[in-house]
Amino acid sequence: MPLKEKLMEDLKESMKSKNKVKKDTVTMVRAAIKQKEVDERIELSDAEIIDIIAKQVKQKKDSIPDFEKGNRQDLVDLTNEEIKILLEYLPPQLSDEDLESIVKEAIEKTGAQSKKDMGKLMAFIMPQVKGKADGKHVNEIVAKYIK
């Protein structure tokens, strides 16, 4: 089932079961998809929808430290729940071991040796892990292997 249809089904289901957090989260994703489709006058593919969802997961994760600084545990909990819902629509996330093997392989293929080669290395890795790993996390793993 295409991702757009799955989002619509989940929206209906969350409305029936009165799951407000899921309903609000799915509505937010559908609004972002609709906005991009209207702005660019195109029909988004599942891969493009996954990009939108991954971007929203990243934004949510980035906002958690701010909520923690403000002692807003309610918002931290809500954001974590939203992230969990969004992750259901993304492909399974890669484990650290899988990421490390991809990074090692990329280092071999690109010949990267120093931090100067970081951009070239990331450009090689990111298309392989798109939607399956956070760029910040990939960057941390790459940093462990090149000095």
Short mmCIF file of N, CA and C in Angstrom, two decimals:
data_model
loop_
_atom_site.label_atom_id
_atom_site.label_comp_id
_atom_site.label_asym_id
_atom_site.label_seq_id
_atom_site.Cartn_x
_atom_site.Cartn_y
_atom_site.Cartn_z
N MET A 1 0.85 -1.18 0.00
CA MET A 1 0.00 0.00 0.00
C MET A 1 0.90 1.25 0.00
N PRO A 2 0.61 2.18 -0.92
CA PRO A 2 1.40 3.41 -0.94
C PRO A 2 1.35 4.13 0.41
N LEU A 3 2.40 4.85 0.71
CA LEU A 3 2.54 5.51 2.01
C LEU A 3 1.42 6.52 2.25
N LYS A 4 1.01 7.23 1.20
CA LYS A 4 -0.06 8.22 1.36
C LYS A 4 -1.36 7.55 1.81
N GLU A 5 -1.65 6.39 1.22
CA GLU A 5 -2.86 5.66 1.61
C GLU A 5 -2.75 5.15 3.04
N LYS A 6 -1.57 4.67 3.40
CA LYS A 6 -1.36 4.18 4.76
C LYS A 6 -1.56 5.30 5.77
N LEU A 7 -1.06 6.48 5.45
CA LEU A 7 -1.23 7.63 6.34
C LEU A 7 -2.72 7.97 6.50
N MET A 8 -3.46 7.90 5.40
CA MET A 8 -4.90 8.20 5.46
C MET A 8 -5.63 7.16 6.31
N GLU A 9 -5.29 5.89 6.11
CA GLU A 9 -5.91 4.81 6.91
C GLU A 9 -5.60 5.00 8.39
N ASP A 10 -4.34 5.32 8.69
CA ASP A 10 -3.94 5.51 10.08
C ASP A 10 -4.62 6.73 10.70
N LEU A 11 -4.84 7.75 9.88
CA LEU A 11 -5.54 8.94 10.37
C LEU A 11 -6.98 8.57 10.76
N LYS A 12 -7.65 7.83 9.86
CA LYS A 12 -9.03 7.41 10.16
C LYS A 12 -9.07 6.54 11.41
N GLU A 13 -8.13 5.61 11.50
CA GLU A 13 -8.07 4.70 12.64
C GLU A 13 -7.83 5.45 13.94
N SER A 14 -6.91 6.42 13.91
CA SER A 14 -6.61 7.17 15.13
C SER A 14 -7.79 8.06 15.54
N MET A 15 -8.56 8.50 14.57
CA MET A 15 -9.75 9.29 14.89
C MET A 15 -10.81 8.40 15.56
N LYS A 16 -10.97 7.20 15.00
CA LYS A 16 -11.95 6.27 15.58
C LYS A 16 -11.57 5.87 16.99
N SER A 17 -10.27 5.62 17.21
CA SER A 17 -9.82 5.16 18.52
C SER A 17 -9.51 6.33 19.47
N LYS A 18 -9.76 7.55 18.98
CA LYS A 18 -9.53 8.77 19.77
C LYS A 18 -8.10 8.89 20.30
N ASN A 19 -7.13 8.46 19.46
CA ASN A 19 -5.72 8.58 19.79
C ASN A 19 -5.25 9.95 19.27
N LYS A 20 -5.35 10.95 20.13
CA LYS A 20 -5.08 12.35 19.73
C LYS A 20 -3.64 12.55 19.23
N VAL A 21 -2.67 11.99 19.92
CA VAL A 21 -1.26 12.19 19.53
C VAL A 21 -1.01 11.64 18.13
N LYS A 22 -1.49 10.42 17.87
CA LYS A 22 -1.28 9.81 16.55
C LYS A 22 -2.02 10.61 15.48
N LYS A 23 -3.25 11.02 15.79
CA LYS A 23 -4.03 11.80 14.83
C LYS A 23 -3.31 13.09 14.49
N ASP A 24 -2.82 13.79 15.51
CA ASP A 24 -2.12 15.06 15.28
C ASP A 24 -0.82 14.85 14.50
N THR A 25 -0.10 13.79 14.82
CA THR A 25 1.17 13.50 14.14
C THR A 25 0.95 13.18 12.67
N VAL A 26 -0.02 12.31 12.40
CA VAL A 26 -0.31 11.93 11.01
C VAL A 26 -0.83 13.14 10.24
N THR A 27 -1.65 13.95 10.88
CA THR A 27 -2.17 15.16 10.23
C THR A 27 -1.02 16.09 9.86
N MET A 28 -0.04 16.22 10.77
CA MET A 28 1.12 17.08 10.53
C MET A 28 1.91 16.57 9.30
N VAL A 29 2.10 15.26 9.22
CA VAL A 29 2.84 14.67 8.09
C VAL A 29 2.06 14.90 6.79
N ARG A 30 0.77 14.65 6.83
CA ARG A 30 -0.05 14.82 5.62
C ARG A 30 -0.05 16.29 5.17
N ALA A 31 -0.04 17.22 6.13
CA ALA A 31 0.00 18.64 5.78
C ALA A 31 1.33 18.99 5.11
N ALA A 32 2.42 18.43 5.62
CA ALA A 32 3.74 18.70 5.02
C ALA A 32 3.81 18.14 3.60
N ILE A 33 3.23 16.96 3.40
CA ILE A 33 3.21 16.34 2.07
C ILE A 33 2.39 17.21 1.12
N LYS A 34 1.20 17.60 1.56
CA LYS A 34 0.30 18.41 0.73
C LYS A 34 0.97 19.74 0.38
N GLN A 35 1.63 20.35 1.36
CA GLN A 35 2.31 21.62 1.14
C GLN A 35 3.36 21.50 0.03
N LYS A 36 4.17 20.45 0.11
CA LYS A 36 5.22 20.26 -0.90
C LYS A 36 4.60 19.98 -2.27
N GLU A 37 3.53 19.19 -2.30
CA GLU A 37 2.88 18.89 -3.58
C GLU A 37 2.28 20.14 -4.21
N VAL A 38 1.68 20.98 -3.39
CA VAL A 38 1.08 22.22 -3.91
C VAL A 38 2.17 23.18 -4.36
N ASP A 39 3.21 23.33 -3.53
CA ASP A 39 4.29 24.26 -3.87
C ASP A 39 4.96 23.88 -5.18
N GLU A 40 5.22 22.60 -5.37
CA GLU A 40 5.98 22.16 -6.54
C GLU A 40 5.10 21.60 -7.66
N ARG A 41 3.80 21.57 -7.43
CA ARG A 41 2.82 21.05 -8.41
C ARG A 41 3.20 19.66 -8.92
N ILE A 42 3.52 18.77 -7.95
CA ILE A 42 3.88 17.40 -8.31
C ILE A 42 3.18 16.43 -7.38
N GLU A 43 3.19 15.17 -7.76
CA GLU A 43 2.70 14.08 -6.91
C GLU A 43 3.93 13.43 -6.30
N LEU A 44 4.02 13.40 -4.97
CA LEU A 44 5.21 12.86 -4.32
C LEU A 44 5.23 11.33 -4.34
N SER A 45 6.41 10.78 -4.54
CA SER A 45 6.60 9.33 -4.48
C SER A 45 6.80 8.93 -3.02
N ASP A 46 6.76 7.62 -2.76
CA ASP A 46 6.98 7.14 -1.39
C ASP A 46 8.36 7.56 -0.89
N ALA A 47 9.37 7.55 -1.75
CA ALA A 47 10.73 7.93 -1.34
C ALA A 47 10.77 9.39 -0.90
N GLU A 48 10.05 10.25 -1.61
CA GLU A 48 10.01 11.67 -1.25
C GLU A 48 9.23 11.88 0.05
N ILE A 49 8.20 11.08 0.25
CA ILE A 49 7.42 11.16 1.50
C ILE A 49 8.29 10.70 2.67
N ILE A 50 9.09 9.67 2.45
CA ILE A 50 10.01 9.19 3.49
C ILE A 50 11.00 10.30 3.85
N ASP A 51 11.47 11.05 2.86
CA ASP A 51 12.38 12.18 3.13
C ASP A 51 11.71 13.21 4.05
N ILE A 52 10.44 13.51 3.77
CA ILE A 52 9.70 14.48 4.58
C ILE A 52 9.57 13.97 6.02
N ILE A 53 9.23 12.69 6.16
CA ILE A 53 9.06 12.12 7.50
C ILE A 53 10.39 12.10 8.25
N ALA A 54 11.47 11.72 7.55
CA ALA A 54 12.80 11.69 8.18
C ALA A 54 13.19 13.10 8.65
N LYS A 55 12.86 14.09 7.85
CA LYS A 55 13.17 15.47 8.22
C LYS A 55 12.40 15.87 9.47
N GLN A 56 11.14 15.44 9.56
CA GLN A 56 10.34 15.77 10.74
C GLN A 56 10.87 15.06 11.98
N VAL A 57 11.33 13.83 11.82
CA VAL A 57 11.92 13.10 12.96
C VAL A 57 13.14 13.87 13.45
N LYS A 58 13.97 14.33 12.52
CA LYS A 58 15.18 15.09 12.88
C LYS A 58 14.80 16.36 13.63
N GLN A 59 13.79 17.08 13.14
CA GLN A 59 13.36 18.32 13.80
C GLN A 59 12.86 18.04 15.21
N LYS A 60 12.12 16.96 15.35
CA LYS A 60 11.58 16.59 16.68
C LYS A 60 12.73 16.26 17.63
N LYS A 61 13.71 15.47 17.14
CA LYS A 61 14.84 15.10 17.99
C LYS A 61 15.64 16.34 18.39
N ASP A 62 15.78 17.29 17.46
CA ASP A 62 16.53 18.50 17.75
C ASP A 62 15.83 19.39 18.78
N SER A 63 14.51 19.29 18.88
CA SER A 63 13.78 20.15 19.81
C SER A 63 13.77 19.61 21.25
N ILE A 64 14.06 18.33 21.42
CA ILE A 64 14.02 17.73 22.76
C ILE A 64 14.97 18.42 23.75
N PRO A 65 16.25 18.70 23.39
CA PRO A 65 17.13 19.37 24.37
C PRO A 65 16.58 20.72 24.84
N ASP A 66 15.92 21.46 23.94
CA ASP A 66 15.34 22.75 24.33
C ASP A 66 14.22 22.55 25.35
N PHE A 67 13.40 21.53 25.14
CA PHE A 67 12.32 21.25 26.08
C PHE A 67 12.89 20.83 27.43
N GLU A 68 14.00 20.06 27.40
CA GLU A 68 14.63 19.63 28.65
C GLU A 68 15.20 20.82 29.40
N LYS A 69 15.82 21.77 28.68
CA LYS A 69 16.36 22.97 29.32
C LYS A 69 15.25 23.77 30.00
N GLY A 70 14.08 23.78 29.38
CA GLY A 70 12.95 24.54 29.92
C GLY A 70 12.15 23.76 30.95
N ASN A 71 12.67 22.60 31.37
CA ASN A 71 11.96 21.74 32.33
C ASN A 71 10.53 21.42 31.88
N ARG A 72 10.37 21.13 30.60
CA ARG A 72 9.05 20.78 30.07
C ARG A 72 9.00 19.30 29.75
N GLN A 73 8.96 18.48 30.78
CA GLN A 73 8.95 17.03 30.60
C GLN A 73 7.72 16.59 29.79
N ASP A 74 6.60 17.32 29.93
CA ASP A 74 5.40 16.99 29.17
C ASP A 74 5.67 17.07 27.67
N LEU A 75 6.40 18.11 27.26
CA LEU A 75 6.72 18.26 25.83
C LEU A 75 7.76 17.24 25.38
N VAL A 76 8.69 16.89 26.27
CA VAL A 76 9.68 15.85 25.94
C VAL A 76 8.96 14.53 25.68
N ASP A 77 8.04 14.18 26.58
CA ASP A 77 7.29 12.92 26.43
C ASP A 77 6.45 12.92 25.16
N LEU A 78 5.77 14.03 24.90
CA LEU A 78 4.93 14.15 23.71
C LEU A 78 5.78 14.02 22.44
N THR A 79 6.93 14.69 22.42
CA THR A 79 7.81 14.66 21.25
C THR A 79 8.36 13.26 21.03
N ASN A 80 8.73 12.58 22.12
CA ASN A 80 9.22 11.20 21.98
C ASN A 80 8.13 10.29 21.43
N GLU A 81 6.90 10.50 21.85
CA GLU A 81 5.79 9.69 21.34
C GLU A 81 5.57 9.98 19.85
N GLU A 82 5.67 11.25 19.46
CA GLU A 82 5.52 11.62 18.05
C GLU A 82 6.63 10.99 17.21
N ILE A 83 7.86 10.98 17.74
CA ILE A 83 8.98 10.38 17.02
C ILE A 83 8.72 8.89 16.81
N LYS A 84 8.23 8.23 17.86
CA LYS A 84 7.94 6.79 17.77
C LYS A 84 6.89 6.53 16.67
N ILE A 85 5.88 7.38 16.59
CA ILE A 85 4.84 7.24 15.56
C ILE A 85 5.45 7.46 14.17
N LEU A 86 6.26 8.50 14.03
CA LEU A 86 6.88 8.81 12.72
C LEU A 86 7.79 7.68 12.26
N LEU A 87 8.52 7.07 13.20
CA LEU A 87 9.45 6.00 12.84
C LEU A 87 8.74 4.79 12.25
N GLU A 88 7.45 4.63 12.55
CA GLU A 88 6.67 3.52 11.99
C GLU A 88 6.60 3.61 10.46
N TYR A 89 6.71 4.82 9.93
CA TYR A 89 6.57 5.04 8.49
C TYR A 89 7.91 5.00 7.76
N LEU A 90 9.00 4.98 8.52
CA LEU A 90 10.32 4.96 7.90
C LEU A 90 10.80 3.52 7.78
N PRO A 91 11.73 3.26 6.85
CA PRO A 91 12.31 1.93 6.78
C PRO A 91 13.03 1.63 8.10
N PRO A 92 13.24 0.35 8.42
CA PRO A 92 13.94 0.03 9.67
C PRO A 92 15.28 0.75 9.74
N GLN A 93 15.59 1.29 10.91
CA GLN A 93 16.84 2.04 11.08
C GLN A 93 18.02 1.07 11.13
N LEU A 94 19.14 1.51 10.58
CA LEU A 94 20.35 0.69 10.56
C LEU A 94 20.99 0.63 11.95
N SER A 95 21.54 -0.50 12.29
CA SER A 95 22.24 -0.63 13.57
C SER A 95 23.61 0.03 13.45
N ASP A 96 24.26 0.25 14.59
CA ASP A 96 25.61 0.85 14.58
C ASP A 96 26.59 -0.03 13.80
N GLU A 97 26.45 -1.35 13.96
CA GLU A 97 27.37 -2.27 13.26
C GLU A 97 27.21 -2.13 11.74
N ASP A 98 25.95 -2.07 11.29
CA ASP A 98 25.70 -1.92 9.85
C ASP A 98 26.28 -0.59 9.35
N LEU A 99 26.06 0.47 10.12
CA LEU A 99 26.58 1.78 9.73
C LEU A 99 28.10 1.77 9.67
N GLU A 100 28.72 1.13 10.66
CA GLU A 100 30.18 1.09 10.68
C GLU A 100 30.73 0.34 9.47
N SER A 101 30.07 -0.74 9.07
CA SER A 101 30.56 -1.47 7.90
C SER A 101 30.38 -0.64 6.62
N ILE A 102 29.29 0.12 6.54
CA ILE A 102 29.08 1.00 5.39
C ILE A 102 30.15 2.08 5.37
N VAL A 103 30.46 2.64 6.54
CA VAL A 103 31.48 3.69 6.64
C VAL A 103 32.85 3.15 6.24
N LYS A 104 33.21 1.96 6.75
CA LYS A 104 34.52 1.37 6.42
C LYS A 104 34.62 1.14 4.91
N GLU A 105 33.56 0.61 4.33
CA GLU A 105 33.54 0.35 2.89
C GLU A 105 33.69 1.66 2.11
N ALA A 106 33.01 2.70 2.56
CA ALA A 106 33.08 4.00 1.89
C ALA A 106 34.48 4.58 1.99
N ILE A 107 35.13 4.40 3.13
CA ILE A 107 36.51 4.91 3.30
C ILE A 107 37.44 4.21 2.32
N GLU A 108 37.26 2.89 2.18
CA GLU A 108 38.09 2.14 1.23
C GLU A 108 37.87 2.63 -0.20
N LYS A 109 36.60 2.78 -0.58
CA LYS A 109 36.28 3.16 -1.97
C LYS A 109 36.68 4.58 -2.30
N THR A 110 36.55 5.50 -1.33
CA THR A 110 36.86 6.90 -1.63
C THR A 110 38.31 7.26 -1.31
N GLY A 111 38.96 6.43 -0.52
CA GLY A 111 40.34 6.71 -0.13
C GLY A 111 40.44 7.86 0.87
N ALA A 112 39.35 8.14 1.57
CA ALA A 112 39.34 9.23 2.55
C ALA A 112 40.28 8.90 3.71
N GLN A 113 41.05 9.91 4.14
CA GLN A 113 42.00 9.69 5.23
C GLN A 113 41.93 10.76 6.30
N SER A 114 41.50 11.96 5.95
CA SER A 114 41.51 13.04 6.94
C SER A 114 40.13 13.71 6.99
N LYS A 115 40.00 14.62 7.93
CA LYS A 115 38.74 15.38 8.09
C LYS A 115 38.41 16.17 6.83
N LYS A 116 39.44 16.50 6.04
CA LYS A 116 39.22 17.24 4.79
C LYS A 116 38.35 16.43 3.82
N ASP A 117 38.43 15.11 3.94
CA ASP A 117 37.67 14.24 3.04
C ASP A 117 36.26 13.95 3.55
N MET A 118 35.88 14.55 4.67
CA MET A 118 34.59 14.28 5.31
C MET A 118 33.42 14.52 4.36
N GLY A 119 33.43 15.63 3.64
CA GLY A 119 32.33 15.96 2.72
C GLY A 119 32.17 14.92 1.63
N LYS A 120 33.31 14.53 1.05
CA LYS A 120 33.29 13.53 -0.02
C LYS A 120 32.75 12.20 0.52
N LEU A 121 33.18 11.85 1.72
CA LEU A 121 32.77 10.60 2.36
C LEU A 121 31.28 10.62 2.67
N MET A 122 30.80 11.71 3.25
CA MET A 122 29.38 11.82 3.61
C MET A 122 28.51 11.79 2.33
N ALA A 123 28.99 12.44 1.27
CA ALA A 123 28.25 12.44 0.01
C ALA A 123 28.14 11.02 -0.56
N PHE A 124 29.13 10.20 -0.28
CA PHE A 124 29.13 8.81 -0.74
C PHE A 124 28.19 7.95 0.11
N ILE A 125 28.19 8.20 1.43
CA ILE A 125 27.44 7.36 2.37
C ILE A 125 25.94 7.69 2.42
N MET A 126 25.61 8.97 2.48
CA MET A 126 24.22 9.37 2.74
C MET A 126 23.19 8.80 1.76
N PRO A 127 23.46 8.73 0.47
CA PRO A 127 22.44 8.12 -0.41
C PRO A 127 22.15 6.65 -0.05
N GLN A 128 23.15 5.95 0.48
CA GLN A 128 22.98 4.54 0.85
C GLN A 128 22.11 4.37 2.10
N VAL A 129 22.16 5.34 2.99
CA VAL A 129 21.48 5.20 4.28
C VAL A 129 20.26 6.12 4.39
N LYS A 130 19.87 6.73 3.30
CA LYS A 130 18.77 7.69 3.29
C LYS A 130 17.52 7.10 3.95
N GLY A 131 17.01 7.78 4.97
CA GLY A 131 15.81 7.34 5.67
C GLY A 131 16.05 6.22 6.67
N LYS A 132 17.25 5.63 6.62
CA LYS A 132 17.55 4.50 7.51
C LYS A 132 18.48 4.88 8.64
N ALA A 133 19.05 6.10 8.58
CA ALA A 133 19.96 6.55 9.63
C ALA A 133 19.98 8.07 9.64
N ASP A 134 20.17 8.62 10.82
CA ASP A 134 20.25 10.06 11.00
C ASP A 134 21.64 10.54 10.56
N GLY A 135 21.69 11.60 9.78
CA GLY A 135 22.95 12.13 9.27
C GLY A 135 23.93 12.48 10.38
N LYS A 136 23.40 13.00 11.48
CA LYS A 136 24.25 13.37 12.62
C LYS A 136 24.93 12.13 13.20
N HIS A 137 24.18 11.05 13.29
CA HIS A 137 24.72 9.79 13.82
C HIS A 137 25.78 9.23 12.86
N VAL A 138 25.50 9.29 11.57
CA VAL A 138 26.47 8.83 10.56
C VAL A 138 27.75 9.65 10.68
N ASN A 139 27.59 10.96 10.84
CA ASN A 139 28.74 11.85 10.98
C ASN A 139 29.60 11.46 12.18
N GLU A 140 28.97 11.12 13.30
CA GLU A 140 29.71 10.71 14.50
C GLU A 140 30.54 9.45 14.23
N ILE A 141 29.93 8.49 13.52
CA ILE A 141 30.63 7.24 13.22
C ILE A 141 31.79 7.49 12.26
N VAL A 142 31.55 8.33 11.25
CA VAL A 142 32.62 8.67 10.30
C VAL A 142 33.78 9.32 11.06
N ALA A 143 33.46 10.20 11.99
CA ALA A 143 34.50 10.92 12.75
C ALA A 143 35.39 9.96 13.54
N LYS A 144 34.83 8.81 13.95
CA LYS A 144 35.63 7.84 14.69
C LYS A 144 36.71 7.20 13.80
N TYR A 145 36.44 7.12 12.50
CA TYR A 145 37.33 6.40 11.60
C TYR A 145 38.33 7.28 10.85
N ILE A 146 38.05 8.57 10.73
CA ILE A 146 39.03 9.43 10.06
C ILE A 146 39.49 10.51 11.03
N LYS A 147 40.74 10.81 10.96
CA LYS A 147 41.33 11.80 11.90
C LYS A 147 41.64 13.09 11.20
#
